[in-house]
mmCIF file of C-alpha atoms and ligand atoms in Angstrom:
data_model
loop_
_atom_site.group_PDB
_atom_site.id
_atom_site.type_symbol
_atom_site.label_atom_id
_atom_site.label_comp_id
_atom_site.label_asym_id
_atom_site.label_seq_id
_atom_site.Cartn_x
_atom_site.Cartn_y
_atom_site.Cartn_z
ATOM 1 C CA MET A 1299 -63.975 80.977 -25.663
ATOM 2 C CA ALA A 1300 -65.597 77.620 -24.779
ATOM 3 C CA GLY A 1301 -68.857 77.786 -22.824
ATOM 4 C CA PRO A 1302 -69.426 76.421 -19.322
ATOM 5 C CA ALA A 1303 -68.903 72.692 -18.730
ATOM 6 C CA PHE A 1304 -72.221 72.592 -16.818
ATOM 7 C CA GLU A 1305 -75.304 74.805 -16.690
ATOM 8 C CA LYS A 1306 -75.724 74.114 -12.973
ATOM 9 C CA ILE A 1307 -73.473 72.484 -10.381
ATOM 10 C CA ALA A 1308 -74.412 71.597 -6.804
ATOM 11 C CA ILE A 1309 -71.736 71.666 -4.087
ATOM 12 C CA MET A 1310 -72.588 69.702 -0.944
ATOM 13 C CA GLY A 1311 -70.379 70.957 1.912
ATOM 14 C CA ALA A 1312 -69.253 74.594 1.761
ATOM 15 C CA GLY A 1313 -65.879 74.188 3.513
ATOM 16 C CA LEU A 1314 -62.365 74.735 2.169
ATOM 17 C CA ILE A 1315 -62.723 72.499 -0.901
ATOM 18 C CA GLY A 1316 -66.405 73.227 -1.644
ATOM 19 C CA SER A 1317 -65.961 76.997 -1.455
ATOM 20 C CA SER A 1318 -62.754 76.796 -3.550
ATOM 21 C CA ILE A 1319 -64.647 74.902 -6.280
ATOM 22 C CA ALA A 1320 -67.351 77.600 -6.170
ATOM 23 C CA HIS A 1321 -64.816 80.447 -6.433
ATOM 24 C CA ALA A 1322 -62.831 78.724 -9.191
ATOM 25 C CA ALA A 1323 -65.896 77.644 -11.228
ATOM 26 C CA ARG A 1324 -67.310 81.138 -11.160
ATOM 27 C CA GLU A 1325 -64.015 82.759 -12.054
ATOM 28 C CA ALA A 1326 -63.353 80.328 -14.921
ATOM 29 C CA GLY A 1327 -66.966 80.378 -16.167
ATOM 30 C CA ALA A 1328 -67.008 76.575 -15.799
ATOM 31 C CA ALA A 1329 -70.625 76.544 -14.551
ATOM 32 C CA ARG A 1330 -73.365 79.056 -15.271
ATOM 33 C CA HIS A 1331 -75.113 78.479 -11.944
ATOM 34 C CA VAL A 1332 -73.331 77.460 -8.711
ATOM 35 C CA VAL A 1333 -75.493 76.254 -5.824
ATOM 36 C CA LEU A 1334 -74.175 75.265 -2.392
ATOM 37 C CA TYR A 1335 -75.646 73.386 0.532
ATOM 38 C CA ASP A 1336 -74.072 72.655 3.926
ATOM 39 C CA SER A 1337 -75.620 70.712 6.799
ATOM 40 C CA SER A 1338 -74.504 73.428 9.213
ATOM 41 C CA GLU A 1339 -76.775 76.471 9.376
ATOM 42 C CA ASP A 1340 -73.862 78.550 10.641
ATOM 43 C CA VAL A 1341 -71.718 77.549 7.620
ATOM 44 C CA ARG A 1342 -74.643 78.317 5.258
ATOM 45 C CA THR A 1343 -75.000 81.804 6.739
ATOM 46 C CA ARG A 1344 -71.268 82.496 6.480
ATOM 47 C CA ALA A 1345 -71.076 81.058 2.937
ATOM 48 C CA ALA A 1346 -74.012 83.220 1.796
ATOM 49 C CA GLY A 1347 -72.026 86.342 2.626
ATOM 50 C CA LEU A 1348 -68.988 85.301 0.571
ATOM 51 C CA GLY A 1349 -70.381 85.548 -2.969
ATOM 52 C CA LEU A 1350 -69.823 81.847 -3.678
ATOM 53 C CA GLY A 1351 -73.142 81.309 -5.464
ATOM 54 C CA ASP A 1352 -76.667 80.527 -4.285
ATOM 55 C CA VAL A 1353 -76.631 78.993 -0.819
ATOM 56 C CA VAL A 1354 -79.799 76.936 -0.316
ATOM 57 C CA GLY A 1355 -81.441 75.379 2.737
ATOM 58 C CA THR A 1356 -82.088 71.814 1.533
ATOM 59 C CA PRO A 1357 -80.221 69.108 -0.451
ATOM 60 C CA ALA A 1358 -83.267 68.879 -2.766
ATOM 61 C CA GLU A 1359 -83.018 72.528 -3.853
ATOM 62 C CA ALA A 1360 -79.272 72.143 -4.415
ATOM 63 C CA CYS A 1361 -79.455 69.034 -6.592
ATOM 64 C CA GLN A 1362 -82.560 69.717 -8.650
ATOM 65 C CA ASP A 1363 -81.525 69.938 -12.348
ATOM 66 C CA ALA A 1364 -77.801 70.015 -11.466
ATOM 67 C CA GLY A 1365 -75.584 68.567 -14.223
ATOM 68 C CA ALA A 1366 -72.901 67.699 -11.667
ATOM 69 C CA ILE A 1367 -73.022 67.243 -7.910
ATOM 70 C CA PHE A 1368 -69.783 67.598 -5.919
ATOM 71 C CA LEU A 1369 -69.692 65.958 -2.480
ATOM 72 C CA CYS A 1370 -67.256 68.114 -0.477
ATOM 73 C CA VAL A 1371 -67.935 66.617 2.954
ATOM 74 C CA PRO A 1372 -65.658 64.520 5.200
ATOM 75 C CA VAL A 1373 -65.232 60.951 3.903
ATOM 76 C CA GLY A 1374 -67.300 59.585 6.814
ATOM 77 C CA ALA A 1375 -70.291 61.748 5.752
ATOM 78 C CA ILE A 1376 -70.333 60.665 2.078
ATOM 79 C CA ALA A 1377 -72.810 57.785 2.556
ATOM 80 C CA GLU A 1378 -75.426 59.828 4.426
ATOM 81 C CA THR A 1379 -75.022 62.763 2.022
ATOM 82 C CA THR A 1380 -75.530 60.515 -1.022
ATOM 83 C CA GLN A 1381 -78.573 58.975 0.639
ATOM 84 C CA ALA A 1382 -80.021 62.443 1.314
ATOM 85 C CA ILE A 1383 -79.624 63.633 -2.284
ATOM 86 C CA ALA A 1384 -80.453 60.355 -4.082
ATOM 87 C CA PRO A 1385 -84.139 61.193 -4.763
ATOM 88 C CA HIS A 1386 -83.237 64.642 -6.085
ATOM 89 C CA MET A 1387 -80.544 63.881 -8.675
ATOM 90 C CA SER A 1388 -81.540 64.083 -12.339
ATOM 91 C CA ARG A 1389 -81.036 61.196 -14.759
ATOM 92 C CA GLY A 1390 -77.769 61.740 -16.663
ATOM 93 C CA ALA A 1391 -76.282 63.895 -13.891
ATOM 94 C CA ILE A 1392 -72.717 63.300 -12.657
ATOM 95 C CA LEU A 1393 -72.137 62.454 -8.990
ATOM 96 C CA THR A 1394 -68.555 63.075 -7.902
ATOM 97 C CA ASP A 1395 -66.707 63.722 -4.660
ATOM 98 C CA VAL A 1396 -63.396 65.171 -3.455
ATOM 99 C CA GLY A 1397 -62.700 62.715 -0.633
ATOM 100 C CA SER A 1398 -59.082 61.914 0.221
ATOM 101 C CA VAL A 1399 -59.778 58.144 0.222
ATOM 102 C CA LYS A 1400 -61.278 56.607 -2.903
ATOM 103 C CA GLU A 1401 -62.259 52.941 -2.371
ATOM 104 C CA SER A 1402 -64.484 53.649 0.636
ATOM 105 C CA ALA A 1403 -65.897 56.825 -0.968
ATOM 106 C CA LEU A 1404 -66.813 54.792 -4.048
ATOM 107 C CA SER A 1405 -68.609 52.103 -2.070
ATOM 108 C CA ALA A 1406 -70.377 54.703 0.118
ATOM 109 C CA MET A 1407 -71.715 56.451 -2.994
ATOM 110 C CA GLN A 1408 -72.457 53.211 -4.859
ATOM 111 C CA ASP A 1409 -74.695 52.036 -2.021
ATOM 112 C CA HIS A 1410 -77.118 54.938 -2.562
ATOM 113 C CA CYS A 1411 -76.530 56.308 -6.085
ATOM 114 C CA PRO A 1412 -79.653 55.851 -8.239
ATOM 115 C CA ALA A 1413 -79.515 54.211 -11.683
ATOM 116 C CA GLY A 1414 -78.973 56.673 -14.529
ATOM 117 C CA VAL A 1415 -76.611 58.888 -12.508
ATOM 118 C CA HIS A 1416 -72.936 58.750 -13.569
ATOM 119 C CA LEU A 1417 -70.807 58.041 -10.505
ATOM 120 C CA ILE A 1418 -67.234 59.334 -10.992
ATOM 121 C CA PRO A 1419 -65.182 59.620 -7.763
ATOM 122 C CA GLY A 1420 -62.383 62.202 -7.636
ATOM 123 C CA HIS A 1421 -59.727 63.755 -5.421
ATOM 124 C CA PRO A 1422 -57.976 67.108 -5.882
ATOM 125 C CA ILE A 1423 -54.344 66.894 -4.739
ATOM 126 C CA ALA A 1424 -54.583 70.414 -3.370
ATOM 127 C CA GLY A 1425 -55.593 71.866 -0.047
ATOM 128 C CA THR A 1426 -54.407 73.711 3.001
ATOM 129 C CA GLU A 1427 -54.539 73.107 6.749
ATOM 130 C CA LYS A 1428 -57.451 75.558 6.996
ATOM 131 C CA SER A 1429 -61.131 74.674 6.923
ATOM 132 C CA GLY A 1430 -64.488 76.415 6.556
ATOM 133 C CA PRO A 1431 -66.024 78.565 3.788
ATOM 134 C CA GLU A 1432 -63.709 81.548 4.405
ATOM 135 C CA ALA A 1433 -60.644 79.374 3.703
ATOM 136 C CA GLY A 1434 -61.484 78.763 0.025
ATOM 137 C CA PHE A 1435 -59.808 80.549 -2.886
ATOM 138 C CA ALA A 1436 -60.108 80.393 -6.668
ATOM 139 C CA THR A 1437 -56.528 79.397 -7.489
ATOM 140 C CA LEU A 1438 -56.363 76.374 -5.174
ATOM 141 C CA PHE A 1439 -56.535 73.818 -8.004
ATOM 142 C CA ARG A 1440 -54.280 75.640 -10.480
ATOM 143 C CA ASN A 1441 -51.471 73.324 -11.698
ATOM 144 C CA ALA A 1442 -52.517 70.718 -9.120
ATOM 145 C CA TRP A 1443 -53.344 67.111 -10.016
ATOM 146 C CA HIS A 1444 -56.971 66.081 -9.922
ATOM 147 C CA ILE A 1445 -57.306 62.298 -9.759
ATOM 148 C CA LEU A 1446 -60.480 60.708 -11.143
ATOM 149 C CA THR A 1447 -61.171 57.042 -10.329
ATOM 150 C CA PRO A 1448 -63.970 56.125 -12.781
ATOM 151 C CA LEU A 1449 -65.724 52.755 -12.797
ATOM 152 C CA PRO A 1450 -64.160 50.237 -15.185
ATOM 153 C CA ALA A 1451 -65.718 49.273 -18.543
ATOM 154 C CA GLN A 1452 -68.800 51.445 -18.820
ATOM 155 C CA GLU A 1453 -70.957 52.405 -21.794
ATOM 156 C CA GLU A 1454 -70.212 55.402 -24.033
ATOM 157 C CA THR A 1455 -72.468 57.896 -22.185
ATOM 158 C CA TYR A 1456 -70.472 57.217 -19.005
ATOM 159 C CA ASN A 1457 -67.168 57.743 -20.806
ATOM 160 C CA SER A 1458 -68.340 61.065 -22.198
ATOM 161 C CA ALA A 1459 -69.458 62.087 -18.675
ATOM 162 C CA VAL A 1460 -65.893 61.366 -17.482
ATOM 163 C CA ASP A 1461 -64.540 63.584 -20.302
ATOM 164 C CA ARG A 1462 -66.957 66.339 -19.351
ATOM 165 C CA LEU A 1463 -65.986 66.224 -15.671
ATOM 166 C CA ALA A 1464 -62.283 66.179 -16.611
ATOM 167 C CA GLY A 1465 -62.916 69.243 -18.807
ATOM 168 C CA PHE A 1466 -64.532 71.031 -15.859
ATOM 169 C CA TRP A 1467 -61.475 70.436 -13.647
ATOM 170 C CA GLU A 1468 -59.164 71.523 -16.444
ATOM 171 C CA MET A 1469 -61.100 74.788 -16.696
ATOM 172 C CA LEU A 1470 -60.304 75.264 -12.992
ATOM 173 C CA GLY A 1471 -56.599 74.897 -13.863
ATOM 174 C CA ALA A 1472 -56.100 71.294 -12.689
ATOM 175 C CA LYS A 1473 -54.197 68.506 -14.458
ATOM 176 C CA VAL A 1474 -56.448 65.448 -14.595
ATOM 177 C CA GLU A 1475 -55.152 61.911 -14.055
ATOM 178 C CA ILE A 1476 -57.223 58.714 -14.297
ATOM 179 C CA MET A 1477 -56.376 56.047 -11.713
ATOM 180 C CA ASP A 1478 -57.753 52.910 -10.129
ATOM 181 C CA ALA A 1479 -59.251 53.619 -6.650
ATOM 182 C CA ALA A 1480 -57.149 51.011 -4.806
ATOM 183 C CA ARG A 1481 -53.952 52.325 -6.374
ATOM 184 C CA HIS A 1482 -54.935 55.877 -5.426
ATOM 185 C CA ASP A 1483 -55.337 54.819 -1.800
ATOM 186 C CA ARG A 1484 -51.928 53.101 -1.725
ATOM 187 C CA VAL A 1485 -50.139 56.066 -3.316
ATOM 188 C CA LEU A 1486 -51.825 58.646 -1.086
ATOM 189 C CA ALA A 1487 -51.110 56.547 2.021
ATOM 190 C CA ILE A 1488 -47.399 57.292 1.613
ATOM 191 C CA THR A 1489 -47.503 60.751 0.003
ATOM 192 C CA SER A 1490 -50.164 62.328 2.209
ATOM 193 C CA HIS A 1491 -51.743 60.157 4.901
ATOM 194 C CA LEU A 1492 -48.579 58.891 6.636
ATOM 195 C CA PRO A 1493 -46.937 62.371 6.645
ATOM 196 C CA HIS A 1494 -50.030 63.721 8.394
ATOM 197 C CA LEU A 1495 -49.961 60.893 10.942
ATOM 198 C CA ILE A 1496 -46.288 61.562 11.642
ATOM 199 C CA ALA A 1497 -46.989 65.295 12.002
ATOM 200 C CA TYR A 1498 -49.820 64.650 14.476
ATOM 201 C CA ASN A 1499 -47.557 62.278 16.387
ATOM 202 C CA ILE A 1500 -44.458 64.497 16.574
ATOM 203 C CA VAL A 1501 -46.526 67.492 17.683
ATOM 204 C CA SER A 1502 -48.235 65.346 20.290
ATOM 205 C CA THR A 1503 -44.860 64.097 21.596
ATOM 206 C CA ALA A 1504 -43.586 67.689 21.765
ATOM 207 C CA TYR A 1505 -46.779 68.719 23.546
ATOM 208 C CA ASP A 1506 -46.153 66.106 26.240
ATOM 209 C CA MET A 1507 -42.534 67.241 26.577
ATOM 210 C CA GLU A 1508 -43.669 70.843 26.734
ATOM 211 C CA SER A 1509 -45.954 70.107 29.623
ATOM 212 C CA VAL A 1510 -43.003 68.771 31.647
ATOM 213 C CA GLY A 1511 -40.528 71.345 30.281
ATOM 214 C CA GLU A 1512 -40.614 75.102 30.598
ATOM 215 C CA GLY A 1513 -41.866 76.415 27.274
ATOM 216 C CA GLU A 1514 -38.680 75.665 25.297
ATOM 217 C CA VAL A 1515 -40.434 73.621 22.606
ATOM 218 C CA VAL A 1516 -42.482 76.609 21.496
ATOM 219 C CA LYS A 1517 -39.778 79.189 22.192
ATOM 220 C CA TYR A 1518 -36.994 77.464 20.227
ATOM 221 C CA SER A 1519 -39.125 75.676 17.633
ATOM 222 C CA ALA A 1520 -37.139 75.625 14.401
ATOM 223 C CA GLY A 1521 -38.261 75.302 10.788
ATOM 224 C CA GLY A 1522 -38.617 71.513 10.782
ATOM 225 C CA PHE A 1523 -40.916 71.391 13.791
ATOM 226 C CA ARG A 1524 -42.880 74.440 12.634
ATOM 227 C CA ASP A 1525 -43.628 72.698 9.311
ATOM 228 C CA PHE A 1526 -44.984 69.708 11.236
ATOM 229 C CA THR A 1527 -47.222 71.964 13.345
ATOM 230 C CA ARG A 1528 -48.667 73.489 10.173
ATOM 231 C CA ILE A 1529 -49.606 70.048 8.838
ATOM 232 C CA ALA A 1530 -50.896 68.978 12.271
ATOM 233 C CA ALA A 1531 -53.222 72.005 12.332
ATOM 234 C CA SER A 1532 -55.356 70.268 9.655
ATOM 235 C CA ASP A 1533 -59.004 69.510 10.328
ATOM 236 C CA PRO A 1534 -59.301 66.654 12.891
ATOM 237 C CA VAL A 1535 -62.632 65.332 11.527
ATOM 238 C CA MET A 1536 -61.297 65.107 7.979
ATOM 239 C CA TRP A 1537 -58.154 63.268 9.102
ATOM 240 C CA ARG A 1538 -59.936 60.944 11.511
ATOM 241 C CA ASP A 1539 -62.086 59.856 8.550
ATOM 242 C CA VAL A 1540 -59.055 59.441 6.268
ATOM 243 C CA PHE A 1541 -57.364 57.031 8.699
ATOM 244 C CA LEU A 1542 -60.540 55.095 9.482
ATOM 245 C CA ASN A 1543 -61.272 54.689 5.761
ATOM 246 C CA ASN A 1544 -57.781 53.949 4.409
ATOM 247 C CA LYS A 1545 -56.884 51.607 7.239
ATOM 248 C CA ASP A 1546 -55.187 48.787 5.273
ATOM 249 C CA ALA A 1547 -52.971 50.936 3.064
ATOM 250 C CA VAL A 1548 -51.979 53.195 5.983
ATOM 251 C CA LEU A 1549 -51.133 50.260 8.267
ATOM 252 C CA GLU A 1550 -49.076 48.599 5.516
ATOM 253 C CA THR A 1551 -47.165 51.838 4.885
ATOM 254 C CA LEU A 1552 -46.740 52.477 8.601
ATOM 255 C CA GLY A 1553 -45.206 48.997 9.010
ATOM 256 C CA ARG A 1554 -42.581 49.762 6.339
ATOM 257 C CA PHE A 1555 -41.939 53.177 7.881
ATOM 258 C CA SER A 1556 -41.437 51.719 11.368
ATOM 259 C CA GLU A 1557 -38.884 49.203 10.059
ATOM 260 C CA ASP A 1558 -36.929 51.951 8.285
ATOM 261 C CA LEU A 1559 -37.074 54.145 11.393
ATOM 262 C CA ALA A 1560 -35.734 51.272 13.500
ATOM 263 C CA ALA A 1561 -32.809 50.944 11.029
ATOM 264 C CA LEU A 1562 -31.966 54.635 11.503
ATOM 265 C CA GLN A 1563 -32.272 54.230 15.282
ATOM 266 C CA ARG A 1564 -29.777 51.345 15.134
ATOM 267 C CA ALA A 1565 -27.390 53.384 12.945
ATOM 268 C CA ILE A 1566 -27.426 56.224 15.485
ATOM 269 C CA ARG A 1567 -26.923 53.819 18.402
ATOM 270 C CA TRP A 1568 -23.907 52.134 16.758
ATOM 271 C CA GLY A 1569 -22.392 55.319 15.348
ATOM 272 C CA ASP A 1570 -22.940 54.080 11.787
ATOM 273 C CA GLY A 1571 -22.408 57.374 9.943
ATOM 274 C CA ASP A 1572 -22.203 55.665 6.527
ATOM 275 C CA THR A 1573 -25.770 54.392 6.807
ATOM 276 C CA LEU A 1574 -27.008 57.806 7.909
ATOM 277 C CA MET A 1575 -25.179 59.522 5.026
ATOM 278 C CA ARG A 1576 -26.507 57.019 2.481
ATOM 279 C CA GLU A 1577 -30.121 57.470 3.615
ATOM 280 C CA PHE A 1578 -29.893 61.257 3.850
ATOM 281 C CA GLU A 1579 -28.315 61.548 0.373
ATOM 282 C CA ARG A 1580 -31.070 59.351 -1.061
ATOM 283 C CA ALA A 1581 -33.759 61.536 0.556
ATOM 284 C CA ARG A 1582 -32.110 64.648 -0.835
ATOM 285 C CA GLY A 1583 -32.402 63.124 -4.331
ATOM 286 C CA ILE A 1584 -36.160 62.683 -3.914
ATOM 287 C CA ARG A 1585 -36.527 66.334 -2.886
ATOM 288 C CA LYS A 1586 -34.609 67.350 -6.028
ATOM 289 C CA ALA A 1587 -36.902 65.188 -8.192
ATOM 290 C CA ILE A 1588 -40.021 66.795 -6.645
ATOM 291 C CA ILE A 1589 -38.701 70.281 -7.450
ATOM 292 C CA GLU A 1590 -37.755 69.245 -11.000
ATOM 293 C CA ALA A 1591 -41.279 67.834 -11.480
ATOM 294 C CA GLY A 1592 -42.707 71.254 -10.534
ATOM 295 C CA GLN A 1593 -44.406 69.847 -7.412
ATOM 296 C CA ASP A 1594 -42.672 72.360 -5.109
ATOM 297 C CA SER A 1595 -40.338 75.316 -5.191
ATOM 298 C CA ALA A 1596 -36.658 75.443 -4.226
ATOM 299 C CA VAL A 1597 -36.950 78.934 -2.729
ATOM 300 C CA ALA A 1598 -36.779 79.558 1.037
ATOM 301 C CA ASN A 1599 -39.668 78.289 3.178
ATOM 302 C CA PHE A 1600 -40.637 76.005 0.252
ATOM 303 C CA GLY A 1601 -41.801 79.148 -1.577
ATOM 304 C CA ARG A 1602 -44.898 79.145 0.572
ATOM 305 C CA ASN A 1603 -46.745 81.906 2.282
ATOM 306 C CA SER A 1604 -48.384 80.690 5.465
ATOM 307 C CA ASP A 1605 -51.626 79.882 3.584
ATOM 308 C CA GLU A 1606 -50.218 77.825 0.735
ATOM 309 C CA THR A 1607 -51.140 74.406 -0.560
ATOM 310 C CA GLU A 1608 -50.549 70.874 0.767
ATOM 311 C CA THR A 1609 -52.417 67.560 1.217
HETATM 312 P P1 NAP B 2991 -64.169 71.474 5.716
HETATM 313 O O1 NAP B 2991 -63.556 72.801 5.391
HETATM 314 O O2 NAP B 2991 -64.285 71.065 7.138
HETATM 315 O O3 NAP B 2991 -65.621 71.436 5.049
HETATM 316 C C1 NAP B 2991 -66.488 70.344 5.129
HETATM 317 C C2 NAP B 2991 -67.891 70.923 5.251
HETATM 318 O O4 NAP B 2991 -68.843 69.876 5.066
HETATM 319 C C3 NAP B 2991 -68.177 71.528 6.626
HETATM 320 O O5 NAP B 2991 -68.772 72.805 6.490
HETATM 321 C C4 NAP B 2991 -69.148 70.516 7.241
HETATM 322 O O6 NAP B 2991 -70.032 71.123 8.184
HETATM 323 C C5 NAP B 2991 -69.881 70.054 6.020
HETATM 324 N N1 NAP B 2991 -70.607 68.810 6.200
HETATM 325 C C6 NAP B 2991 -70.331 67.775 7.023
HETATM 326 N N2 NAP B 2991 -71.245 66.804 6.862
HETATM 327 C C7 NAP B 2991 -72.113 67.245 5.913
HETATM 328 C C8 NAP B 2991 -73.282 66.692 5.320
HETATM 329 N N3 NAP B 2991 -73.715 65.488 5.677
HETATM 330 N N4 NAP B 2991 -73.935 67.428 4.361
HETATM 331 C C9 NAP B 2991 -73.485 68.651 3.978
HETATM 332 N N5 NAP B 2991 -72.400 69.237 4.537
HETATM 333 C C10 NAP B 2991 -71.720 68.530 5.486
HETATM 334 O O7 NAP B 2991 -63.425 70.289 4.965
HETATM 335 P P2 NAP B 2991 -62.610 70.281 3.578
HETATM 336 O O8 NAP B 2991 -61.175 70.495 3.872
HETATM 337 O O9 NAP B 2991 -63.304 71.138 2.583
HETATM 338 O O10 NAP B 2991 -62.749 68.731 3.202
HETATM 339 C C11 NAP B 2991 -63.860 68.240 2.489
HETATM 340 C C12 NAP B 2991 -63.444 66.975 1.742
HETATM 341 O O11 NAP B 2991 -62.332 67.286 0.903
HETATM 342 C C13 NAP B 2991 -63.005 65.826 2.649
HETATM 343 O O12 NAP B 2991 -63.562 64.623 2.181
HETATM 344 C C14 NAP B 2991 -61.487 65.775 2.459
HETATM 345 O O13 NAP B 2991 -60.998 64.442 2.586
HETATM 346 C C15 NAP B 2991 -61.325 66.310 1.059
HETATM 347 N N6 NAP B 2991 -60.042 66.985 0.772
HETATM 348 C C16 NAP B 2991 -59.549 67.903 1.668
HETATM 349 C C17 NAP B 2991 -58.343 68.540 1.396
HETATM 350 C C18 NAP B 2991 -57.759 69.543 2.373
HETATM 351 O O14 NAP B 2991 -56.588 69.904 2.260
HETATM 352 N N7 NAP B 2991 -58.509 70.020 3.337
HETATM 353 C C19 NAP B 2991 -57.664 68.270 0.199
HETATM 354 C C20 NAP B 2991 -58.215 67.355 -0.710
HETATM 355 C C21 NAP B 2991 -59.406 66.726 -0.401
HETATM 356 P P3 NAP B 2991 -69.634 71.009 9.759
HETATM 357 O O15 NAP B 2991 -68.339 71.749 9.904
HETATM 358 O O16 NAP B 2991 -70.763 71.656 10.466
HETATM 359 O O17 NAP B 2991 -69.505 69.549 10.047
#
């Protein structure tokens, strides 16, 4: 069996993603020593009781001699976290992140990353609506895509660092894809960010209706609405930062979405059943393609238990 990808990894932010990396790395033997730091003392105390690895009290202790440092904090906290660890990273170490937006994460890290550290941004296309150290689990990344957005045209040592980081994620069960950061942000705007915005919006509309109605929205909520409430239960800080940091791509996608929604509105108003049928059939085809690509299951309730993956 191959040995660990890294002797020591440091995980900054012991929430859902950070604690899942710790569980998965330990289970797969992908790192000999897993060290975690979180800015919240309460999170550190809770994480210490979960057998995730060594939970330490300072960024310096976490990063000292670490072969790879994983920033698992909200996108808006990446700059200050990089600044805090900059003096403590070893030459030749890899600095990566898991942020859901890649161009702004890259520039936040670039601003503070010292020379000699290999900066390789990343994003696991896996998650749940839960947060905190208790929410993590070892199989989160299994069969999920992990997108790396490395810097273009670097020297050989950088390229071998990218291979090493990709190997680490593969040991955790992920399928690694290399992509340009701007392209990542455009793709994720439609596949993840806009669906979350719509979920927040539909739940908020229902909430307002509920407050004038008599409890029917909750009482008669059917599958479609319940799925939206699950997505809308996602961490507000994380999603605030996603929208603030992927502003252009989200606004562009939202513009297209609004036009298409207006077309459906017009079809309903004018009784244009053909247009509705055409659009609904097309959407059904996309669902079929997602199932055939192994990105979801055709079984009831999307094959999910209540704690299954999304994002
Ligand atoms: P989470 O469960 O809320 O965990 C984030 C943790 O980071 C919290 O414990 C938070 O502490 C801590 N933190 C905040 N600022 C920090 C700092 N400056 N230094 C150290 N720790 C700090 O969030 P998550 O879901 O794991 O998300 C983490 C990252 O993963 C985000 O960038 C998100 O975009 C990305 N991501 C999330 C998902 C998902 O489905 N959730 C999927 C893919 C990628 P406090 O709670 O005290 O602030």
